[in-house]
CSV table of C-alpha atoms in Angstrom, one decimal:
chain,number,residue,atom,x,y,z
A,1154,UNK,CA,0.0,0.0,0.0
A,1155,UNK,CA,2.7,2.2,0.7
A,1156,UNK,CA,3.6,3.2,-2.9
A,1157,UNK,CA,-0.2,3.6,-3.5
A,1158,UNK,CA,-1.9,6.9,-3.3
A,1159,UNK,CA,-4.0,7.5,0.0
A,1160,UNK,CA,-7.7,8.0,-0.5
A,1161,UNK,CA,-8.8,9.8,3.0
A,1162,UNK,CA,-12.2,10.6,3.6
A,1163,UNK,CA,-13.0,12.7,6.9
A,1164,UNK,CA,-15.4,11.3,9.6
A,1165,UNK,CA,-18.4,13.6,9.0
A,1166,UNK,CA,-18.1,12.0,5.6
A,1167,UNK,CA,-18.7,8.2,6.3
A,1168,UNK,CA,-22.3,8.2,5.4
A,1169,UNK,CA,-21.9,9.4,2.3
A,1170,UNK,CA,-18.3,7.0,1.9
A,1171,UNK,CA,-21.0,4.5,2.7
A,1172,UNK,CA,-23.5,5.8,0.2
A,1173,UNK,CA,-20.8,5.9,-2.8
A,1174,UNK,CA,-19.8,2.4,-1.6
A,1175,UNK,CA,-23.9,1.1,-2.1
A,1176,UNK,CA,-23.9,0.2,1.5
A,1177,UNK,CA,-26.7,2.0,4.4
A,1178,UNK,CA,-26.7,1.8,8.1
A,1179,UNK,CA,-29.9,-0.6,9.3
A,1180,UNK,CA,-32.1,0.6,12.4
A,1181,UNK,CA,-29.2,-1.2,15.1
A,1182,UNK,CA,-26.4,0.9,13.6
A,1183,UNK,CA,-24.8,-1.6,11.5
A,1184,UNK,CA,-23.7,-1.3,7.7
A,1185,UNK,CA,-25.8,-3.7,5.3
A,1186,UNK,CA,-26.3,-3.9,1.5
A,1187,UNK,CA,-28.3,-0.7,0.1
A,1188,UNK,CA,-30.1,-3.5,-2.3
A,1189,UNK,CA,-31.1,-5.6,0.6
A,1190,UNK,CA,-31.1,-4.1,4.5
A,1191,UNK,CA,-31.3,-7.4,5.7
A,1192,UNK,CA,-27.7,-8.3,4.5
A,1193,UNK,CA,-25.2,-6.7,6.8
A,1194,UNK,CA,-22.0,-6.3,5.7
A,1195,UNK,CA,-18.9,-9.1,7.1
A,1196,UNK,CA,-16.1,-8.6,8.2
A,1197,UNK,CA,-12.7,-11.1,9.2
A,1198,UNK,CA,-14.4,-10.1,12.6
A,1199,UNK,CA,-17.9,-10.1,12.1
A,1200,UNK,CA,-20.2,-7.3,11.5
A,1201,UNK,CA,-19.7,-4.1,11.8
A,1202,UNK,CA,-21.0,-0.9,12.9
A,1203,UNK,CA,-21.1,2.7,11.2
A,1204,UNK,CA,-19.1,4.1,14.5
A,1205,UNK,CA,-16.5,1.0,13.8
A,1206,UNK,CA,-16.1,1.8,9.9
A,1207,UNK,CA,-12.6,2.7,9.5
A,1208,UNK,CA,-12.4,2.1,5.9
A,1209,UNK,CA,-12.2,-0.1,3.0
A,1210,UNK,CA,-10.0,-2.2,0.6
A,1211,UNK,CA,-10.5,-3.9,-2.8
A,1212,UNK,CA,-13.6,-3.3,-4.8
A,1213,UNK,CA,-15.3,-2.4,-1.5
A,1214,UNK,CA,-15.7,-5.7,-0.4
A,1215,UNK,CA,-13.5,-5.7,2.1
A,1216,UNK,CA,-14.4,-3.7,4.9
A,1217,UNK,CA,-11.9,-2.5,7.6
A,1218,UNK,CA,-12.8,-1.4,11.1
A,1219,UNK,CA,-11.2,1.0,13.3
A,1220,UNK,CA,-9.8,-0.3,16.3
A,1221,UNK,CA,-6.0,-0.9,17.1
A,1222,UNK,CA,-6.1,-4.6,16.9
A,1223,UNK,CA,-8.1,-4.4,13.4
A,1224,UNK,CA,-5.4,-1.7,12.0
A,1225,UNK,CA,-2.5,-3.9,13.4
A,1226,UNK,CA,-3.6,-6.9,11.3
A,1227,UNK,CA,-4.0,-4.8,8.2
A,1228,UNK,CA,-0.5,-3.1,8.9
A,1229,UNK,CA,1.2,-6.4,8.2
A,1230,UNK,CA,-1.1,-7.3,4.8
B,222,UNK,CA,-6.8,5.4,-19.5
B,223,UNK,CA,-6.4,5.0,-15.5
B,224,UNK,CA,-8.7,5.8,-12.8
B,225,UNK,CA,-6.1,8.6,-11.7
B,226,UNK,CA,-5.9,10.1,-14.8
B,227,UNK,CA,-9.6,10.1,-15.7
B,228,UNK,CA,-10.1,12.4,-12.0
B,229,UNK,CA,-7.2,14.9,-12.8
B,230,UNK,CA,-9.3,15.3,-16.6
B,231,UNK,CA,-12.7,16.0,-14.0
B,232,UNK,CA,-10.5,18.1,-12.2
B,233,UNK,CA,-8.7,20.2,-14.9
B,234,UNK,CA,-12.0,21.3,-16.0
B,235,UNK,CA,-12.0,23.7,-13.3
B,236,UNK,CA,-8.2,23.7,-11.4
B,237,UNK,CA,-4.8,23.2,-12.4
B,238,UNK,CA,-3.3,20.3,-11.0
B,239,UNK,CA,-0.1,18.7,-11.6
B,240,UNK,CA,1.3,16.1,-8.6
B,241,UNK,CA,-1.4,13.7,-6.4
B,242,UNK,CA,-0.1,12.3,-4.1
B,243,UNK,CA,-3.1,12.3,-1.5
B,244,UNK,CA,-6.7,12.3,-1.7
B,245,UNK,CA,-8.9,13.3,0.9
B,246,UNK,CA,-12.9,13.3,0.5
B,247,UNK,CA,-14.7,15.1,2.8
B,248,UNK,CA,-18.6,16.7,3.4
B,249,UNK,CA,-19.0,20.3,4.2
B,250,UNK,CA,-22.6,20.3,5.5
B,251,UNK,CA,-22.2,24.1,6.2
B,252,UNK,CA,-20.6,26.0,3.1
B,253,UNK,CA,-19.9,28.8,5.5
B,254,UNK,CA,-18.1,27.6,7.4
B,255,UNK,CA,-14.6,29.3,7.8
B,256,UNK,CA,-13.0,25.8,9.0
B,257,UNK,CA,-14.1,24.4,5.7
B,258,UNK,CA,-11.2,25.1,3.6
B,259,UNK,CA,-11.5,22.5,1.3
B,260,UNK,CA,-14.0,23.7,-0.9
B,261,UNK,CA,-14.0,26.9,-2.7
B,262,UNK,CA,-16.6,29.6,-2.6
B,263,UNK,CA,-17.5,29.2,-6.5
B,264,UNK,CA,-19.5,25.9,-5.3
B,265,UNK,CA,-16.3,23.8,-6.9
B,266,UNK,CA,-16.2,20.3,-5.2
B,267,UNK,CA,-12.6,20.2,-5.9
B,268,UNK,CA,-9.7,22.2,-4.1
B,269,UNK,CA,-6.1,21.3,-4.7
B,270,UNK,CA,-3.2,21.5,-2.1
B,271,UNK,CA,-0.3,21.8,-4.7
B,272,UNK,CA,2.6,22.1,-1.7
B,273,UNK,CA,1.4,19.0,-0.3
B,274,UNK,CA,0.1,17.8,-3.8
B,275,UNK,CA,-3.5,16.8,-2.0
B,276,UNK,CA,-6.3,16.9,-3.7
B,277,UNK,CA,-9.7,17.8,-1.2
B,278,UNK,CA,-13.1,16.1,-2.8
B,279,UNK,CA,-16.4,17.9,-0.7
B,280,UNK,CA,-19.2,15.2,-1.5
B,281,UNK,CA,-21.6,17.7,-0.3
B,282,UNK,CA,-20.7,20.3,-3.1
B,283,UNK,CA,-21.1,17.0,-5.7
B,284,UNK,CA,-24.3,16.6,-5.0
B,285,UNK,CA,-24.5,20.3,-6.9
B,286,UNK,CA,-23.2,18.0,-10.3
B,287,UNK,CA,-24.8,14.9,-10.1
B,288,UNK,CA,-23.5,13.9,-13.3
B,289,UNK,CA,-19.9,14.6,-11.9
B,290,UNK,CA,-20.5,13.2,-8.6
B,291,UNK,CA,-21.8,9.8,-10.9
B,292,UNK,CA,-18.1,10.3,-12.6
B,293,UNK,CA,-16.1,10.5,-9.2
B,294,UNK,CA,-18.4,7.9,-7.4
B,295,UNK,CA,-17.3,5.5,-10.7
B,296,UNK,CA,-13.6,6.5,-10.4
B,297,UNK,CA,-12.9,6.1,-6.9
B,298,UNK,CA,-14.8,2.4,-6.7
B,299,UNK,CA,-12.1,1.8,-10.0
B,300,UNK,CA,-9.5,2.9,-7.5
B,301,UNK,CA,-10.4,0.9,-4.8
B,302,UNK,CA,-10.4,-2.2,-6.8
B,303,UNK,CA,-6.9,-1.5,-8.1
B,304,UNK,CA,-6.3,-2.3,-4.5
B,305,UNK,CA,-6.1,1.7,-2.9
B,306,UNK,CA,-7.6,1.7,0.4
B,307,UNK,CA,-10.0,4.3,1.4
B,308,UNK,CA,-9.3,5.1,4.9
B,309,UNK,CA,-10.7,7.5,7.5
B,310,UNK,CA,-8.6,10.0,8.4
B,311,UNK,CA,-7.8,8.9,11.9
B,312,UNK,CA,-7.6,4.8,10.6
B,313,UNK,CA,-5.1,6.3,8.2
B,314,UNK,CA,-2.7,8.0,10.5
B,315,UNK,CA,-3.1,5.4,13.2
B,316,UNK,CA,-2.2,2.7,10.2
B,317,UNK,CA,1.1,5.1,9.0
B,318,UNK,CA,2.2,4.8,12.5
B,319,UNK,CA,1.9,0.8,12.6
B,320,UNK,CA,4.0,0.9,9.1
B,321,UNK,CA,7.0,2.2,11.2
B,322,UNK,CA,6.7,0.8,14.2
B,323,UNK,CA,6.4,-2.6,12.3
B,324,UNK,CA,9.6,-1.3,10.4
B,325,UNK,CA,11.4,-0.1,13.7
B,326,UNK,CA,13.3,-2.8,16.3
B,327,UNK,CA,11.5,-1.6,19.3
B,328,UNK,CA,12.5,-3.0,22.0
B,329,UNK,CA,8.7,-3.9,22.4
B,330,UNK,CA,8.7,-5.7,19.8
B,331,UNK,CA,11.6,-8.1,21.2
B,332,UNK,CA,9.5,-8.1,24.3
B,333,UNK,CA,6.6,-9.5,22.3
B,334,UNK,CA,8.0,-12.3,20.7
B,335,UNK,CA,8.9,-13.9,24.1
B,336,UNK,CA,5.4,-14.4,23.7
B,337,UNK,CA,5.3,-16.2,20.5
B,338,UNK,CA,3.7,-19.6,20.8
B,339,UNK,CA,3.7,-19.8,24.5
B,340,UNK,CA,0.5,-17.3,24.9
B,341,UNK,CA,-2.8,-18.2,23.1
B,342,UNK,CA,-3.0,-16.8,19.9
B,343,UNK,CA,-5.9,-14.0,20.7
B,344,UNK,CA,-4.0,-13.0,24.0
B,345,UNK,CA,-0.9,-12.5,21.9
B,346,UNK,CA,-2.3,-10.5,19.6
B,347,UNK,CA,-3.9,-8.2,21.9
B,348,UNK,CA,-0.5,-7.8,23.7
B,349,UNK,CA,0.9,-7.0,20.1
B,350,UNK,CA,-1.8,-4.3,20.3
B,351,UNK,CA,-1.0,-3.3,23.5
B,352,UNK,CA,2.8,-2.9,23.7
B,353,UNK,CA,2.3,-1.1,20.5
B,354,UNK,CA,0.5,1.7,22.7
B,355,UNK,CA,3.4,1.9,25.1
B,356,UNK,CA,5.1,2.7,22.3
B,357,UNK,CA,3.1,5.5,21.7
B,358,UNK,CA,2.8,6.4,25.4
B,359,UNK,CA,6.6,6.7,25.2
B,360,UNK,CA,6.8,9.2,22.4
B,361,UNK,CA,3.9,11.5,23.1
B,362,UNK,CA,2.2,13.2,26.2
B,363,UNK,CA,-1.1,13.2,24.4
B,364,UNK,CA,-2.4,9.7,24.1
B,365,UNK,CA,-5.8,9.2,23.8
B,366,UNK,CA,-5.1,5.1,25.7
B,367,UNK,CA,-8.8,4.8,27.1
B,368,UNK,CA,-9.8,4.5,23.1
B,369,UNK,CA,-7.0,2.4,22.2
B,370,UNK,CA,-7.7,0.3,25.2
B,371,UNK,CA,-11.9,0.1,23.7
B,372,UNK,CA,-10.6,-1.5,20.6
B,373,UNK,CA,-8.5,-3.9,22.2
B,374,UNK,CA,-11.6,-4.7,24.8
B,375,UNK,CA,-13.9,-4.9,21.3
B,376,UNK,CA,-11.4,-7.4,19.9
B,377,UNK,CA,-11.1,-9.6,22.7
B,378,UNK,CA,-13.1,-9.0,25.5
B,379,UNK,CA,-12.3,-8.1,29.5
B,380,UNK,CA,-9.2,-10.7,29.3
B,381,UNK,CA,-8.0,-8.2,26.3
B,382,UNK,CA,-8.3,-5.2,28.4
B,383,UNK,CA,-6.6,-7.0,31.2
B,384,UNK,CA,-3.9,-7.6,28.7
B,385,UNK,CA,-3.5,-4.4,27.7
B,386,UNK,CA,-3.5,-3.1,31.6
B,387,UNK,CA,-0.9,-5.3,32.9
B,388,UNK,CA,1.3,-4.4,29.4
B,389,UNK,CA,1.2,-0.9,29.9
B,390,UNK,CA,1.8,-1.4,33.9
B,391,UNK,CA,5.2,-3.3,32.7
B,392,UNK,CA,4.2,-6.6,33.9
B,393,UNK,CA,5.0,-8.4,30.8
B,394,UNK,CA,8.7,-7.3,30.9
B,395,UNK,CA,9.0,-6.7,33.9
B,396,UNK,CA,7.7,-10.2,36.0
B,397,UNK,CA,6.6,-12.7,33.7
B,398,UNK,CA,10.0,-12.7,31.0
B,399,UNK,CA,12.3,-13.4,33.8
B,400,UNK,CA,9.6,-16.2,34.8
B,401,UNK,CA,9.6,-17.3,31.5
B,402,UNK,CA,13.3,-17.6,31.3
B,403,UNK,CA,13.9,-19.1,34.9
B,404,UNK,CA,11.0,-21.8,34.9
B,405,UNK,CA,9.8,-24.5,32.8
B,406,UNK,CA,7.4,-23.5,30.1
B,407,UNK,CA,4.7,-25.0,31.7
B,408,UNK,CA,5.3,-23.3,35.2
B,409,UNK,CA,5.3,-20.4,33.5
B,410,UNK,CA,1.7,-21.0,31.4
B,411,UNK,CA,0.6,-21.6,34.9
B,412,UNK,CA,1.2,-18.6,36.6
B,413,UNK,CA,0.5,-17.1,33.3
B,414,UNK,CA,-2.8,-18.4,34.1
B,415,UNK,CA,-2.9,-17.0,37.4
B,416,UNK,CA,-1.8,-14.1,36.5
B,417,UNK,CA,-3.8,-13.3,33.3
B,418,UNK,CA,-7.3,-15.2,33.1
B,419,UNK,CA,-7.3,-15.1,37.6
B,420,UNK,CA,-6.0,-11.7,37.3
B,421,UNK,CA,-4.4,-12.4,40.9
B,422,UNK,CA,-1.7,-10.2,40.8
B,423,UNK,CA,-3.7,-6.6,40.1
B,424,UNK,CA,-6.5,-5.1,40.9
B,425,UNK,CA,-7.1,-1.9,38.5
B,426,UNK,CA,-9.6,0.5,39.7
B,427,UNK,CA,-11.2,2.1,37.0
B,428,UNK,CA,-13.6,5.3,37.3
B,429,UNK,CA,-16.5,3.5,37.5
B,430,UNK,CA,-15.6,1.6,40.7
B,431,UNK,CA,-17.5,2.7,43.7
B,432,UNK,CA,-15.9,2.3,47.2
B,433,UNK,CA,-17.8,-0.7,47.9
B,434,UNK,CA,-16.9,-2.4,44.4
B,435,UNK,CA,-13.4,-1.8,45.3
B,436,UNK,CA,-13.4,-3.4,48.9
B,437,UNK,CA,-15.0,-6.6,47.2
B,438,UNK,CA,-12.4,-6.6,44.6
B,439,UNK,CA,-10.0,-6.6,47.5
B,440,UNK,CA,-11.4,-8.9,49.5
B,441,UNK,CA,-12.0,-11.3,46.0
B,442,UNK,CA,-8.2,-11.1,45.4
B,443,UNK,CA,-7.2,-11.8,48.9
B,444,UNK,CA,-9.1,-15.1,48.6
B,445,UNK,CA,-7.2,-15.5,45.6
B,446,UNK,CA,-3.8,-15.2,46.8
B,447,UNK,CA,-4.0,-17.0,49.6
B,448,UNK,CA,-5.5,-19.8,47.3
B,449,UNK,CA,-2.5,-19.8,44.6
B,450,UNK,CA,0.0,-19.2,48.1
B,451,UNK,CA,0.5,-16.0,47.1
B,452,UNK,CA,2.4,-13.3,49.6
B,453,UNK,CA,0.8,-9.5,47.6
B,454,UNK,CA,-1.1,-8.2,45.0
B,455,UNK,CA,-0.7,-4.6,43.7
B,456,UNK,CA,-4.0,-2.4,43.4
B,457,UNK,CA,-3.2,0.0,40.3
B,458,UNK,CA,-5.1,3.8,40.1
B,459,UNK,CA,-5.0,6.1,37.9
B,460,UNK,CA,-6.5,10.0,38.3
B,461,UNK,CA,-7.1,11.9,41.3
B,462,UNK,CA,-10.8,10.2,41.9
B,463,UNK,CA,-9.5,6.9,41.8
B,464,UNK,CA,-6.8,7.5,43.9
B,465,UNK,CA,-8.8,9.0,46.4
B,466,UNK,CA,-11.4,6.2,46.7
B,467,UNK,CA,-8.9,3.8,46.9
B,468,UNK,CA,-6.9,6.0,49.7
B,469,UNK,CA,-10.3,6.1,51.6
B,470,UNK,CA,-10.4,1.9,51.0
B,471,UNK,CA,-7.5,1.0,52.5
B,472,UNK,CA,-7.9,3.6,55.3
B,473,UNK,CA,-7.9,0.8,57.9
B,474,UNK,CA,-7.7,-2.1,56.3
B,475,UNK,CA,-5.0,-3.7,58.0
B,476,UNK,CA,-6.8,-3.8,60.6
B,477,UNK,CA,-9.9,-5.0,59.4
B,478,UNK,CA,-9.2,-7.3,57.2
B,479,UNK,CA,-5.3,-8.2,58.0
B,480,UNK,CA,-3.4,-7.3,54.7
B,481,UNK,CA,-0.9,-4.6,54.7
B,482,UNK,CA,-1.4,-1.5,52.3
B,483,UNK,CA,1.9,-0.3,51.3
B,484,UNK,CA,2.2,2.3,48.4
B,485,UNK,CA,5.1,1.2,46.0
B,486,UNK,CA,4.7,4.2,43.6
B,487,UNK,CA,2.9,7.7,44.0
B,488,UNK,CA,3.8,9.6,41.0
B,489,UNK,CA,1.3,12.9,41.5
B,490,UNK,CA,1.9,15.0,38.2
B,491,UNK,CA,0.7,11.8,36.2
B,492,UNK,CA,-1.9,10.8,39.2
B,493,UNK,CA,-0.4,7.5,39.3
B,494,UNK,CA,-0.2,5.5,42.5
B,495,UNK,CA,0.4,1.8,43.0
B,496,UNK,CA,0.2,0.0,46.5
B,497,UNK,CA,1.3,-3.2,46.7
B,498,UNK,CA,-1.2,-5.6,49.6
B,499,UNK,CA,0.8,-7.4,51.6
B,500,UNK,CA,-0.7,-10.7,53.1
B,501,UNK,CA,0.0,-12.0,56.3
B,502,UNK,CA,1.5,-15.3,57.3
């Protein structure tokens, strides 16, 4: 990733990161498909939650959250 | 052409852009406001930072040009599956600063892999996690730990946050390497055991521990210690109300319930104090 350019998107923007990536937030806070509510999205840790959404890699499918732990394993990818 | 080049050609319609090196996308809700740089006041969703060749996106002054926020929308999903990350700010920065410390030879790190295969595997990553933060801790005054310590607690539970308490206490390097090195691996899983999933050895009073919570505690790890045959247990607070409710604990508590309070570290600028319980014969 390092020689890659960095695509940054500020936190008052995540709806609308979420929006451009055809993803919503259901009624418990967590991000599902914007075709079907009922499919959350899945992460190497399970679900996740729009105040865990720290980002996301390859064709949006792969969705990164936040935390220490989370940004340690994706350090050494 | 590239998904790079097919944004600078959006761009160029309106800005003159040579070098991009960053990208940042953000969402002005209030065009007025003065903090929000980014934009431009001719309702242009695009501002470029040609020192620090960054280019700014404001979503909110797309949805002005739907048919270029359709364009950018298409280019930036073509990005991401050229294998670019889109990152939050604050994921980005934090991730920068696990590139070096991977790269560096922290003595942390050397700590950690004593750890390697002689720790379960979720333990050991949350220890990775957590002597990365004393890393941290060591360079700057201005941690925010109590969030770093949240994602470690979201990852792996109360046994991660106990983890990351006793790591940034010392206790890995400090008591349980030399026990790793002087005793047999198994003797050393044991009081790992003890140590870690018991949590015999420390009590940590955190700000939502009333006085009564705290005595129990006590009393819990008492029964503890004297189960495993163990002499002490520290009681770790940090922040003047903690401190204070545990001061007003131990008030008489030798003689009540026949361990000795003795304080092992008072540090008062960082409102630290540690006092070790002493049990008798």
């Amino acid at each position: 990733m390092d020689n890659k350019i960095k695509i940054t998107f500020d936190s008052e923007a995540k709806r609308e990161i979420l929006d451009l990536l055809e993803k919503i937030v259901d009624f418990d806070g967590y991000i599902a498909e914007k075709s079907d509510a009922t499919q959350r999205v899945i992460t190497v840790d399970g679900e996740i939650k729009e105040d865990e959404f720290g980002g996301v890699r390859v064709g949006s499918e792969i969705f990164i959250k936040n935390d220490l732990p989370s940004l340690m394993d994706l350090s050494k990818l | 052409m590239g998904w790079l080049d097919k944004l600078k050609t959006l761009v160029e319609a309106n800005l003159s852009v040579k070098n991009i090196s960053l990208i940042n996308i953000n969402y002005t809700k209030n065009s007025n406001n003065t903090e929000s740089t980014h934009s431009n006041t001719e309702n242009n969703p695009f501002f470029y930072d040609g020192k620090n060749q960054k280019l700014h996106i404001d979503l909110k002054q797309l949805e002005n040009h739907p048919k270029l926020h359709k364009q950018v929308k298409e280019i930036l999903q073509e990005s991401i599956k050229e294998g670019n990350y889109l990152l939050e700010n604050e994921s980005s920065d934090l991730l920068d600063r696990l590139y070096s410390y991977n790269k560096s030879d922290s003595h942390y790190k050397k700590y950690l892999q004593v750890f390697d295969g002689v720790i379960p595997k979720e333990d050991y990553k949350a220890l990775e996690s957590s002597f990365f933060l004393r890393s941290i801790l060591e360079k700057e005054k201005e941690v925010n730990v109590e969030k770093y310590k949240r994602g470690i607690i979201r990852q792996f539970g109360q046994r991660g946050g106990h983890i990351a308490n006793l790591c940034t206490a010392g206790y890995f390097e400090e008591l349980l390497i030399p026990i790793f090195n002087d005793y047999s691996k198994e003797d050393f899983q044991n009081y790992y055991q003890l140590v870690v999933e018991y949590k015999a050895l420390t009590l940590f009073v955190h700000s939502r521990m009333k006085k009564k919570d705290i005595i129990s505690s006590l009393k819990n790890k008492m029964g503890i210690a004297k189960q495993y045959g163990l002499e002490n247990f520290y009681v770790h607070a940090k922040g003047k109300k903690n401190i204070k409710t545990v001061e007003t604990c131990l008030s008489g508590f030798e003689e009540i319930y026949g361990a000795i309070p003795k304080v092992e570290m008072r540090y008062n600028n960082s409102e630290i104090l540690v006092v070790k319980i002493i049990l008798k014969g």
